Amino acid sequence: MPSVPSQAKQAGPDSGQADRFSNAFNPAFSFIVDAALDYVDLDSGSDEDGFDLSLRILEVASQAWVDPSAWAYFVGAAEEEGLNIEEAAVHYVGLGSQTTLRAGRFFIDFGKQMQTHVHELRTLERPLALRAYLGDEVKGDGVQYDQWAAVGDKSALRWSLGVFANLLPEEAAYPVADVALEIDERKDLGDLNFTGRVTAFRDVSENGTLQLGASARIIPEYTVLDEVNDLSEAELGNEVFGVDLTYGWIDDTGQRRWTLGVEALANSGDIELSVLDPDGTPANGDESLNVKDETVFGFYGFLDYAWSKYRSAGVQYSRATLSDAAETELSEIELYTTRWLSEYHRLRLVGVWSNDDTADEDSYRVALQYTAIIGSHGHGINW
Amino acid sequence: MIQALLFIASAAGIGTAPGASAVAFVLPSEERVRVLATIPDLAGFVREIGGERVDVDSISRGKEDLHSVTARPSSLVAMSRADMFVEVGLSLEIAFVPGLLHSCRNARVQPGSPGFVSVAQGWTVSKAPAVLSRQAGDVHPQGNPHINLDPRAGLHMATQVYEGLVRVDPGSKALYDARFEGLVLRLKQAQTRWSAMAEDWKGRKVATYHSEYDYLIEAYGLESVGTLESKPGIPPTPKHLSELVANMKSGGCDAILSAQWSNNDTLARVSEAAGVQAVVLPNQCAGMKGADDWVGMMDLIHDRLEQAFAKSAATK
Ligand SMILES: [Zn+2]
């Protein structure tokens, strides 16, 4: 009978520890290039119409194990001012069972689309409802506890709780007047922000999987500043809730795939912000901030079909009511087709039709997006 | 995988756990050994050597392109409970194994642990690149990983599985020894049978869709006319296909070999344009009638090749 192989190996010539420049323990690196050539046509016929070629993202990511119980990663994005740290976090897995403690700066665990970077989406941008209520991307400096458990043989249940210093987007997708949102710098417990998610993921047939989830982002206390008129309003709160459902079907050969996803969102709290200025002249002392407590709703849904591992197409529809006084109704429909040139780069043709139902204005955008992922990349489980 | 339901968990993606400490887990004698294999071929070896002592399942089901298998929730659950995990290795299962190994958080099956088995370990890899680069094609970076389709690899794969079972469950060694001995005999008889069938196959010309059957080609001295994919994992381009068709027409070709996943319109078009028969073969067990276990699958492959070569000879 064959013997069990021995792990022993003779020490090689590189076994001396004489070189502090050895790269054997360097982290794995990857680069992401995402560029888009697009044409925009606005109903208003503004200067923003026309063609534009933009390097949307030049990202560098790196990851490595720190020791047997922790791994760390960072994602930096090149911006005009220099390198911006998008994410930098340590995952501690030494607590045992299926738990992870994450600390640092990272994207929030909300639904299926907020954790991923924009170039990883199946569409050009995040859905309108997410952009309107949460922001283009939401990252925070904080700590997150994450755990999963098997339920029977075919289901897994995962939940997470995050505590952050600040989760307001750097730039609101639909800024209200010239009002800036801020979170007080000094924190007591009430000033911390929270996220939570619970999701169940299950085989529903030989070829199908179903995932259900519920997420929340809670900002118990924030301050509104209007620098133009020197006004502020403190002790405001905001909560965003979402429920999501994703169904995936893959044929026996692993080539053809259908994915259907929906997420419904509610944005609630002190969210209707406006500046009242009776005489119309700013900063002469008669202005006041008006904040109303209300709840607005939005959703998105998509259907994606891949007829081979290289080609897919889909449609995504999103609708959201804004929290302005007019309760502006926005909708967006995006059609796209993606061609993977190999596993590491792809071309995507996208058409976006956006509509402001309240003002009855349309805009169109056609874009050709190219994305390359160079270096190490993994296929984890996103749920 | 591309457009899979399971995406990258964090922005930076996920790696495999580092060499987990080699902890010995002693299995209670009344409990069956829970084994998860990536492909049915390996699950079959586990079943054949482990018999009633093992409880085994596989992630792929028999018809998939092994470079684009998607892990299901049930795979994650099975991985988290497994006493032993068996993969081919050489990046064949890179689309789904690293994510599962990372998320399952099961120390028993992490690389370096007694319960982790990569059957490619110790195998002499065909087309191993001198320089590690994606330039040679993006899904075979460590050389050709399709060793489950090498008629000479049965004993090697079975031995790796046997050794893994003995490591995780030394108390049942006598049972494994006896069953392994039976399997070795069966494999040797099969190999003699296949060698006899393939005696006059040397120099037969074949094209393949993806370079899945390279070890088979190498084993019997067949001549490869080319692949429909321009490089492993790079989709066929019109220019490459027209060159391939021209080559097949001028130099001759007996058959185009494809798996079920690649039995598509492109294959049909090339087959018609070149006037060369397309032969669909299993690329793993359990996906075709008769290919229930590895020996059965290899029998089916040899039968289909024999028929194809006879047909090609008759039309010449
Ligand atoms: Zn391959």
Coordinates of C-alpha atoms in Angstrom, one line a residue, chain A residues 1-5 61-63 65 67-68 71 73 75 87 93 96-100 102 112 115-117 120 122 148 150 152-156 201-203 206-207 209 246-248 250 252-255 257 259 304 306 309-310 312 339-344 348 377-383, chain B residues 1-18 61-65 67-78 80-81 94-96 98-100 102-105 112 121 134 138-139 159-160 162-163 166-167 173 176-177 180-181 229 233-236 260-261:
Chain A
M1 CA 0.0 0.0 0.0
P2 CA 1.3 3.5 -0.7
S3 CA 2.5 5.4 2.3
V4 CA 1.1 8.7 3.5
P5 CA 3.3 11.4 1.9
A61 CA -6.4 46.5 -4.5
S62 CA -4.3 44.3 -2.3
Q63 CA -4.9 41.5 0.2
W65 CA -3.1 37.2 5.6
D67 CA -1.5 35.8 10.7
P68 CA -3.5 32.6 10.9
W71 CA -6.5 38.9 6.8
Y73 CA -7.1 44.3 2.3
V75 CA -8.7 49.2 -2.2
E87 CA -11.5 50.6 1.7
V93 CA -11.5 35.2 12.0
G96 CA -14.1 30.5 15.9
S97 CA -17.3 29.2 14.4
Q98 CA -18.5 31.1 11.3
T99 CA -17.9 34.6 12.6
T100 CA -15.9 37.5 11.3
R102 CA -14.1 43.4 10.5
K112 CA -26.7 42.9 -2.7
Q115 CA -21.0 46.0 -0.8
T116 CA -19.6 45.8 -4.3
H117 CA -17.5 48.4 -6.1
E120 CA -18.3 44.9 -10.3
R122 CA -23.9 44.3 -13.9
W148 CA -23.4 32.6 9.2
A150 CA -26.3 26.3 8.2
G152 CA -30.6 22.1 7.3
D153 CA -28.6 20.8 4.3
K154 CA -29.7 23.4 1.7
S155 CA -29.8 26.8 3.4
A156 CA -27.4 29.2 5.0
F201 CA -29.8 31.7 0.9
R202 CA -31.1 28.4 -0.3
D203 CA -31.1 25.8 -3.1
E206 CA -31.4 21.3 -8.9
N207 CA -30.7 24.5 -10.9
T209 CA -31.2 29.3 -5.8
T246 CA -32.7 37.3 -5.7
Y247 CA -33.4 34.2 -7.8
G248 CA -30.7 32.6 -9.8
I250 CA -28.1 28.0 -14.0
D252 CA -26.8 21.9 -16.3
T253 CA -23.7 22.9 -18.3
G254 CA -23.1 26.1 -16.2
Q255 CA -23.4 28.2 -19.4
R257 CA -28.0 31.7 -16.5
T259 CA -30.8 36.1 -12.5
D304 CA -30.2 39.3 -16.4
A306 CA -26.3 35.0 -19.8
K309 CA -20.1 32.6 -19.9
Y310 CA -19.0 35.3 -22.2
S312 CA -25.1 38.4 -21.2
R339 CA -19.2 40.7 -23.6
W340 CA -16.4 39.2 -21.7
L341 CA -13.3 39.0 -23.8
S342 CA -11.8 36.6 -21.3
E343 CA -12.3 36.2 -17.6
Y344 CA -10.2 39.3 -17.0
R348 CA -20.3 46.6 -22.1
H377 CA -9.0 38.2 -7.9
G378 CA -11.2 35.8 -6.1
H379 CA -14.7 34.6 -6.4
G380 CA -16.1 34.8 -2.9
I381 CA -19.7 34.5 -1.8
N382 CA -21.7 37.7 -1.8
W383 CA -24.9 37.5 0.1
Chain B
M1 CA -17.7 33.1 -12.1
I2 CA -18.8 35.6 -14.6
Q3 CA -22.3 36.8 -14.0
A4 CA -22.7 34.2 -11.3
L5 CA -25.3 34.6 -8.6
L6 CA -22.5 34.5 -6.1
F7 CA -20.3 37.5 -6.4
I8 CA -17.1 38.7 -4.8
A9 CA -17.9 39.0 -1.1
S10 CA -15.8 42.0 -0.4
A11 CA -14.3 44.5 -2.8
A12 CA -10.9 43.0 -2.6
G13 CA -12.1 39.5 -3.2
I14 CA -11.2 36.6 -1.1
G15 CA -8.2 34.3 -0.9
T16 CA -7.7 30.9 0.4
A17 CA -6.9 30.4 4.1
P18 CA -3.2 30.1 4.7
R61 CA -23.0 17.4 -11.3
G62 CA -21.6 16.1 -14.5
K63 CA -22.3 18.5 -17.4
E64 CA -20.6 21.7 -16.5
D65 CA -17.6 23.5 -17.9
H67 CA -14.0 26.4 -15.2
S68 CA -17.4 28.0 -14.6
V69 CA -19.1 26.0 -11.9
T70 CA -21.1 28.1 -9.4
A71 CA -21.1 27.1 -5.7
R72 CA -24.6 26.7 -4.3
P73 CA -25.8 27.4 -0.7
S74 CA -25.8 23.6 -0.2
S75 CA -22.2 23.4 -1.3
L76 CA -21.2 25.9 1.4
V77 CA -23.2 23.9 4.0
A78 CA -21.6 20.6 3.0
S80 CA -18.6 23.5 6.5
R81 CA -19.4 20.0 7.7
I94 CA -10.7 28.2 -9.0
A95 CA -14.1 29.6 -9.9
F96 CA -15.7 28.1 -6.8
P98 CA -11.4 29.5 -3.0
G99 CA -14.7 31.2 -2.0
L100 CA -16.0 28.0 -0.4
H102 CA -12.7 30.7 2.8
S103 CA -16.3 31.1 3.8
C104 CA -16.9 27.6 5.2
R105 CA -14.5 28.2 8.1
G112 CA -2.3 21.8 4.7
Q121 CA -0.4 16.7 -6.2
R134 CA -2.1 35.0 -18.4
D138 CA -6.3 32.6 -18.8
V139 CA -7.8 29.4 -17.3
T159 CA -4.1 6.8 -4.5
Q160 CA -4.4 10.4 -3.4
Y162 CA -7.0 6.6 -0.5
E163 CA -4.2 8.4 1.3
V166 CA -6.4 6.9 5.8
R167 CA -5.2 10.3 7.1
K173 CA -7.4 1.6 7.3
Y176 CA -9.8 1.1 2.9
D177 CA -6.8 -1.1 2.1
F180 CA -8.4 0.1 -2.6
E181 CA -6.7 -3.1 -3.6
E229 CA -10.9 28.5 -28.4
G233 CA -10.6 30.2 -21.7
I234 CA -10.5 32.8 -24.5
P235 CA -13.6 32.6 -26.6
P236 CA -13.4 31.6 -30.3
Q260 CA -21.5 18.8 -23.4
W261 CA -21.1 22.4 -22.3

